[in-house]
Tab-separated table of C-alpha atoms in Angstrom:
chain	number	residue	atom	x	y	z
Y	1	UNK	CA	117.181	-9.045	32.639
Y	2	UNK	CA	119.265	-8.861	35.968
Y	3	UNK	CA	120.035	-5.106	37.385
Y	4	UNK	CA	123.627	-5.946	36.535
Y	5	UNK	CA	122.603	-6.470	32.420
Y	6	UNK	CA	120.931	-3.432	33.069
Y	7	UNK	CA	123.531	-1.058	34.270
Y	8	UNK	CA	126.146	-2.701	31.371
Y	9	UNK	CA	123.328	-1.754	28.542
Y	10	UNK	CA	122.628	1.454	30.326
Y	11	UNK	CA	119.286	0.345	30.202
Y	12	UNK	CA	118.390	0.485	34.355
Y	13	UNK	CA	115.002	2.980	33.682
Y	14	UNK	CA	113.359	0.208	32.009
Y	15	UNK	CA	114.740	-2.025	33.880
Y	16	UNK	CA	113.293	-0.327	37.032
Y	17	UNK	CA	109.824	0.482	35.109
Y	18	UNK	CA	109.371	-3.478	34.389
Y	19	UNK	CA	109.956	-4.214	38.147
Y	20	UNK	CA	106.755	-5.697	39.642
Y	21	UNK	CA	106.100	-5.191	43.161
Y	22	UNK	CA	104.855	-6.683	45.153
Y	23	UNK	CA	100.894	-7.558	45.892
Y	24	UNK	CA	100.695	-5.589	49.031
Y	25	UNK	CA	101.441	-2.814	47.638
Y	26	UNK	CA	98.929	-2.727	45.441
Y	27	UNK	CA	96.462	-3.519	48.346
Y	28	UNK	CA	97.682	-0.304	49.878
Y	29	UNK	CA	97.405	1.546	47.155
Y	30	UNK	CA	93.383	0.407	46.950
Y	31	UNK	CA	93.141	0.957	50.533
Y	32	UNK	CA	94.112	4.738	50.744
Y	33	UNK	CA	91.862	5.166	48.079
Y	34	UNK	CA	88.544	3.932	50.026
Y	35	UNK	CA	89.749	5.361	52.852
Y	36	UNK	CA	90.370	9.310	50.598
Y	37	UNK	CA	87.206	8.705	49.042
Y	38	UNK	CA	85.082	6.302	50.797
Y	39	UNK	CA	84.282	4.337	47.505
Y	40	UNK	CA	85.543	3.809	44.107
Y	41	UNK	CA	84.240	1.797	40.623
Y	42	UNK	CA	86.618	-0.922	38.412
Y	43	UNK	CA	87.809	1.666	36.250
Y	44	UNK	CA	88.926	4.144	38.618
Y	45	UNK	CA	90.642	1.385	40.835
Y	46	UNK	CA	92.246	0.773	36.883
Y	47	UNK	CA	93.328	4.297	36.868
Y	48	UNK	CA	94.857	4.173	40.118
Y	49	UNK	CA	97.176	1.032	39.449
Y	50	UNK	CA	97.252	0.422	35.301
Y	51	UNK	CA	100.180	2.820	35.794
Y	52	UNK	CA	102.234	1.101	38.490
Y	53	UNK	CA	102.177	-1.857	36.800
Y	54	UNK	CA	105.218	-3.335	35.195
Y	55	UNK	CA	106.231	-1.904	31.223
Y	56	UNK	CA	106.392	-5.658	30.200
Y	57	UNK	CA	102.744	-6.512	31.109
Y	58	UNK	CA	100.404	-6.332	28.213
Y	59	UNK	CA	97.153	-3.762	29.017
Y	60	UNK	CA	95.071	-7.085	28.910
Y	61	UNK	CA	97.476	-8.656	31.577
Y	62	UNK	CA	97.275	-5.649	33.773
Y	63	UNK	CA	93.247	-5.312	33.846
Y	64	UNK	CA	93.441	-9.727	34.656
Y	65	UNK	CA	96.193	-8.745	37.818
Y	66	UNK	CA	93.986	-6.512	38.646
Y	67	UNK	CA	90.463	-7.687	38.756
Y	68	UNK	CA	92.464	-11.224	40.787
Y	69	UNK	CA	93.641	-8.509	43.266
Y	70	UNK	CA	90.359	-7.172	43.848
Y	71	UNK	CA	89.547	-10.221	43.737
Y	72	UNK	CA	91.585	-11.161	46.816
Y	73	UNK	CA	91.009	-8.723	48.865
Y	74	UNK	CA	87.303	-9.605	49.025
Y	75	UNK	CA	87.043	-13.571	49.101
Y	76	UNK	CA	89.782	-13.838	51.180
Y	77	UNK	CA	91.623	-10.413	52.917
Y	78	UNK	CA	87.830	-9.408	53.585
Y	79	UNK	CA	89.224	-6.159	53.764
Y	80	UNK	CA	87.051	-4.634	50.375
Y	81	UNK	CA	83.616	-5.250	48.993
Y	82	UNK	CA	81.250	-4.543	46.383
Y	83	UNK	CA	78.671	-2.611	46.766
Y	84	UNK	CA	77.534	-2.199	42.815
Y	85	UNK	CA	77.129	-5.166	40.309
Y	86	UNK	CA	79.837	-7.386	38.885
Y	87	UNK	CA	82.281	-6.268	36.615
Y	88	UNK	CA	82.595	-2.724	35.089
Y	89	UNK	CA	79.521	-1.489	37.128
Y	90	UNK	CA	81.741	-2.642	40.649
Y	91	UNK	CA	81.547	-0.297	43.429
Y	92	UNK	CA	83.618	-1.365	45.649
Y	93	UNK	CA	83.976	0.219	49.324
Y	94	UNK	CA	86.937	-1.064	52.325
Y	95	UNK	CA	84.696	-3.398	54.759
Y	96	UNK	CA	84.166	-1.292	58.567
Y	97	UNK	CA	86.886	-2.846	60.613
């Protein structure tokens, strides 16, 4: 759905809710959380990001996207690391600069 169609059909709010934020936005939220609270488990990260994901995605797709984001931040960006175990017991902290 384009913005023009949303305007014609009166579904502008739904259109905006279904827009996906840039990955950078989600990463900034995770880093802000870790700056304020030092660490976060997987459930806390999910609680932070699930409501920010577009409504068009299923809950399962949103969780998968969050897992991929955390892996990218950990392995590629090297901005966070897991100091816990894997999966639901992961404990994420910010890497020291």
